[in-house]
mmCIF file of C-alpha atoms in Angstrom:
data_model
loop_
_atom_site.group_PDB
_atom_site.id
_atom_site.type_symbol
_atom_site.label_atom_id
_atom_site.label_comp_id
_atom_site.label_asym_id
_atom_site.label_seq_id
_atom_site.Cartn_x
_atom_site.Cartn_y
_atom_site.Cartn_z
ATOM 1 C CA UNK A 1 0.371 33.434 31.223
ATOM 2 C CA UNK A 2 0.686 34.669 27.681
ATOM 3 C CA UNK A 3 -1.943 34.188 26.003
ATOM 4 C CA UNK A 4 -2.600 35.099 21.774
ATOM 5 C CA UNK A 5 -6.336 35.742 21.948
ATOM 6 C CA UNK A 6 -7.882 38.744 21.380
ATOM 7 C CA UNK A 7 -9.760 40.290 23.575
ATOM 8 C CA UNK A 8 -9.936 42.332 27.488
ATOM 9 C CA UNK A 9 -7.366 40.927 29.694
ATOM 10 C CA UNK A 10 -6.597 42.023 33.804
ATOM 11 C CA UNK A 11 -3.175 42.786 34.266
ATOM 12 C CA UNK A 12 -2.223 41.933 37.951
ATOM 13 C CA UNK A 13 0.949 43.719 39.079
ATOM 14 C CA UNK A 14 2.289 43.302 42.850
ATOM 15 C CA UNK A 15 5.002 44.516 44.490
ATOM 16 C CA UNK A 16 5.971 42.816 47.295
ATOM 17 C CA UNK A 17 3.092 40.547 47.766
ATOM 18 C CA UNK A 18 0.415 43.431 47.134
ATOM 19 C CA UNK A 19 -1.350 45.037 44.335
ATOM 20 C CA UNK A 20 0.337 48.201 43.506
ATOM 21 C CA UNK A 21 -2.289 50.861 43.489
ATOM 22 C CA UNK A 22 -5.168 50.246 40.701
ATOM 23 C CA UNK A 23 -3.877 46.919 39.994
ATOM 24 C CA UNK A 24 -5.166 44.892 38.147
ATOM 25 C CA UNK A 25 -5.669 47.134 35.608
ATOM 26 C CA UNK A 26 -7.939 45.842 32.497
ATOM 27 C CA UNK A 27 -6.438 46.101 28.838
ATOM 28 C CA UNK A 28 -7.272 45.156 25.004
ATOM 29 C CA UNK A 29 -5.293 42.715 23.384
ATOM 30 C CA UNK A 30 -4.741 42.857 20.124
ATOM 31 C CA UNK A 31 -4.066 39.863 17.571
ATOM 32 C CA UNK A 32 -1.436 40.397 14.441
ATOM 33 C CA UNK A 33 -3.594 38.008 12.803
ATOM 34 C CA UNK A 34 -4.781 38.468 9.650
ATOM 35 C CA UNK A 35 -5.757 35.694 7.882
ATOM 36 C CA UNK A 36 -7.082 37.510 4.044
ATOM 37 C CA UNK A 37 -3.142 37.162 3.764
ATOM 38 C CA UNK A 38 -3.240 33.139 3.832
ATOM 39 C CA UNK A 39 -4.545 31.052 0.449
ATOM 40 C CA UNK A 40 -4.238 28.410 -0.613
ATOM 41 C CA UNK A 41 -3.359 26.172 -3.763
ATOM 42 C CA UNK A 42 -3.461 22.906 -5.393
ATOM 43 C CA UNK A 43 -5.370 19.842 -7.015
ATOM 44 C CA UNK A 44 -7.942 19.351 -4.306
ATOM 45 C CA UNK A 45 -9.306 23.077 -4.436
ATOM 46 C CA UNK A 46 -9.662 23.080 -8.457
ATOM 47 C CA UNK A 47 -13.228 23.089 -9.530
ATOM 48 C CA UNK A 48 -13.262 20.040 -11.226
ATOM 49 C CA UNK A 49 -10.617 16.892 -11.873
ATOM 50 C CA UNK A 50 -11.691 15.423 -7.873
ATOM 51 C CA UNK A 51 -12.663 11.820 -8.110
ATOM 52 C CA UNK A 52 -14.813 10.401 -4.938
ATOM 53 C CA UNK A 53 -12.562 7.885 -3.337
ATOM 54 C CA UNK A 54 -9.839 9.122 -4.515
ATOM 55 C CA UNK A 55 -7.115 10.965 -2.436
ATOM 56 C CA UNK A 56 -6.310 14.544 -3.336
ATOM 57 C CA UNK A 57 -4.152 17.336 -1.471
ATOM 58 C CA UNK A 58 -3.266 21.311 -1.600
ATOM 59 C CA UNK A 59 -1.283 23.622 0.344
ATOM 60 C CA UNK A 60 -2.082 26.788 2.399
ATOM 61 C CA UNK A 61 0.589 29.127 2.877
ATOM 62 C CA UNK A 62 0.266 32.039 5.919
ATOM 63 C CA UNK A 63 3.515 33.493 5.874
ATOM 64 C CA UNK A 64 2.705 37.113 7.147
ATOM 65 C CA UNK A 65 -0.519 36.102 8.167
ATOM 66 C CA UNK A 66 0.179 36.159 11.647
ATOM 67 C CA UNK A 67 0.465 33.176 14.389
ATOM 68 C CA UNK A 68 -2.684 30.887 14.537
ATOM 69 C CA UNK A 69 -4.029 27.163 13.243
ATOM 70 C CA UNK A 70 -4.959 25.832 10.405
ATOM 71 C CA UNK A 71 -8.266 24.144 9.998
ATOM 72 C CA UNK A 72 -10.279 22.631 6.837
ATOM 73 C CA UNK A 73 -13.973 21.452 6.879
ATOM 74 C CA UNK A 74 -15.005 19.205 3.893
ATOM 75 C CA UNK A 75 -18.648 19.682 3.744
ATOM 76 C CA UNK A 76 -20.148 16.557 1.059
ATOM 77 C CA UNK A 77 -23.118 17.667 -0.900
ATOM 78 C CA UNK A 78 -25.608 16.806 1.605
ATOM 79 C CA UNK A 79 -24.309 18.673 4.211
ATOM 80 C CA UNK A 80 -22.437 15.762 5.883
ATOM 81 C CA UNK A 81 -18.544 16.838 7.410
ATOM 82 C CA UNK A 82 -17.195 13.037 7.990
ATOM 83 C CA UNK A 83 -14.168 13.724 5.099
ATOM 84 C CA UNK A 84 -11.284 12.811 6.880
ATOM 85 C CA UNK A 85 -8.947 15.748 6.692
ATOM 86 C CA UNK A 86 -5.025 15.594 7.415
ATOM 87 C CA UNK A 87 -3.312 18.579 8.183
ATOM 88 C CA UNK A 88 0.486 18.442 7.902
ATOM 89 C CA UNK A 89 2.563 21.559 9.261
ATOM 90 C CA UNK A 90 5.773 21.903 7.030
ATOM 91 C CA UNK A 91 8.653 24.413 6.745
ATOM 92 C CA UNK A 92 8.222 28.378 6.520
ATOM 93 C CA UNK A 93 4.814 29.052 7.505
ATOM 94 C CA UNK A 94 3.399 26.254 4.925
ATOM 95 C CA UNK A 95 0.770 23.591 5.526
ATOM 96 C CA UNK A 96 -0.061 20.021 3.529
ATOM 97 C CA UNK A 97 -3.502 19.138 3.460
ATOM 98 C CA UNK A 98 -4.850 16.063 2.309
ATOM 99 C CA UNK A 99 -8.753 14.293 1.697
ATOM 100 C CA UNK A 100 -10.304 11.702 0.665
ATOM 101 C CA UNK A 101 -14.308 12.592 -0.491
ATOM 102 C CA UNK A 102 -15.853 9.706 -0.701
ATOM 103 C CA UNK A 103 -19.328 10.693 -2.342
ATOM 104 C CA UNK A 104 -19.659 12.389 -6.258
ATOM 105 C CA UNK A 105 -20.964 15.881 -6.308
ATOM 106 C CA UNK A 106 -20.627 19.468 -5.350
ATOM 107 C CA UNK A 107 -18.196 19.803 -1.600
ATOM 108 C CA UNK A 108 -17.603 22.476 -0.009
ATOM 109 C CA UNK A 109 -14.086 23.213 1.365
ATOM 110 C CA UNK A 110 -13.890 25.639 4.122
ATOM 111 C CA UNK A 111 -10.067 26.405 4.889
ATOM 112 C CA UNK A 112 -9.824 29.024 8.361
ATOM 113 C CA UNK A 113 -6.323 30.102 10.031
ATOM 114 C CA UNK A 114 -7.284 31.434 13.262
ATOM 115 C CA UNK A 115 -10.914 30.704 13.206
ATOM 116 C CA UNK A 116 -11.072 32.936 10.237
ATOM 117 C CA UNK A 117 -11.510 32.023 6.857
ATOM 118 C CA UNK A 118 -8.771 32.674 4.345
ATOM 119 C CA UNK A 119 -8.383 34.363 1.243
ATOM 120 C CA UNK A 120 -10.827 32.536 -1.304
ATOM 121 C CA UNK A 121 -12.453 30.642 1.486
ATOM 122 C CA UNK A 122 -14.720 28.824 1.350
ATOM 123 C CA UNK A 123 -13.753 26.965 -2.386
ATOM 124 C CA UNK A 124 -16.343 24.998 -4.216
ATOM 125 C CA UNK A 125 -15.405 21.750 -6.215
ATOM 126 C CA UNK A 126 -17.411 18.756 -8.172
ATOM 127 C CA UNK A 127 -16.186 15.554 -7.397
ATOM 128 C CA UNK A 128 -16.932 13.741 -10.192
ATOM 129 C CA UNK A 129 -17.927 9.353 -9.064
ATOM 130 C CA UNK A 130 -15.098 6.750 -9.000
ATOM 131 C CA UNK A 131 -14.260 5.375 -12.101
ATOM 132 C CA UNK A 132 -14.734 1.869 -12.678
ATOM 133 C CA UNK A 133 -12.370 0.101 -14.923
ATOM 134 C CA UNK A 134 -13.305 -2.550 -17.577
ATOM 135 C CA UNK A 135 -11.897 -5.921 -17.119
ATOM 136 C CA UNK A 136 -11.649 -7.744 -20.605
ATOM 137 C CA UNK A 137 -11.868 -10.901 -18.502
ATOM 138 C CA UNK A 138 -15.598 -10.643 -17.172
ATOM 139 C CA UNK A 139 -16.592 -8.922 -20.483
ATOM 140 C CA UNK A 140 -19.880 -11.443 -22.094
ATOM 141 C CA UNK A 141 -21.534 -10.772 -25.713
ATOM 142 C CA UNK A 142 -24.805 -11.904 -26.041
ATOM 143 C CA UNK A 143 -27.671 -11.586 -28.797
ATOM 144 C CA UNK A 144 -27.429 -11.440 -32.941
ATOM 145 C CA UNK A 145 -24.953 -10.568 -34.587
ATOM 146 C CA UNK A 146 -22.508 -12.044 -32.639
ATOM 147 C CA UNK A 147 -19.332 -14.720 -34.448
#
């Protein structure tokens, strides 16, 4: 089995049926990965301009960065990770991701590829509360003054 993890392996060679002498021998594997040379860019990663409810996306890009996974944590401001995160892989080593925050204030957005964090990682934006549009309808006047 192949396997892309780092770390001390045995490697089991036979020859007819039977370990060759001082198999299996025990070696380090090495990853290529490095993920400083993924980042990341876009809407949802800019300090301010978030609103809570709100849908907002960016994109990580790990071209060169080696093989591995992207993951993002969206940590709310009381410590809470239940931001519903969708991670879409797209063409040439480039990923789409997309959340909703659903409470105002400071998040914390903690993008890894490989189980490492990338370049800039972890980003800090204010999510500012949902706006809440007048309707001209339900406006009432009351008290002096009014015609």
């Amino acid at each position: 089995m192949l396997s892309f993890l780092s770390g001390k392996y045995d490697v089991h060679i036979k020859w007819n049926g039977r370990h060759i002498p001082k198999s299996p021998f025990r070696v380090q594997v090495d990853s290529d990965l490095d993920a400083k040379k993924a980042y990341a860019t876009g809407p949802g990663l800019e300090p301010t301009g978030i609103v809570a409810g709100k849908y907002t996306d960016f994109r990580v890009f790990t071209k060169g960065a080696g093989d591995g996974k992207v993951t993002v944590k969206v940590i709310d401001p009381r410590g809470g990770e239940d931001v519903d995160v969708i991670i879409e892989e797209q063409e040439n080593s480039e990923y789409f991701v997309e959340y909703q925050p659903v409470n105002a204030g400071k998040h914390t957005i903690k993008v890894m590829f490989g189980g490492q964090p990338i370049k800039g990682s972890p980003f800090h934006v204010n999510v500012a509360p949902p706006r809440v549009e007048p309707v001209p309808g339900r406006v009432r006047v009351y008290g002096a003054g009014k015609s």
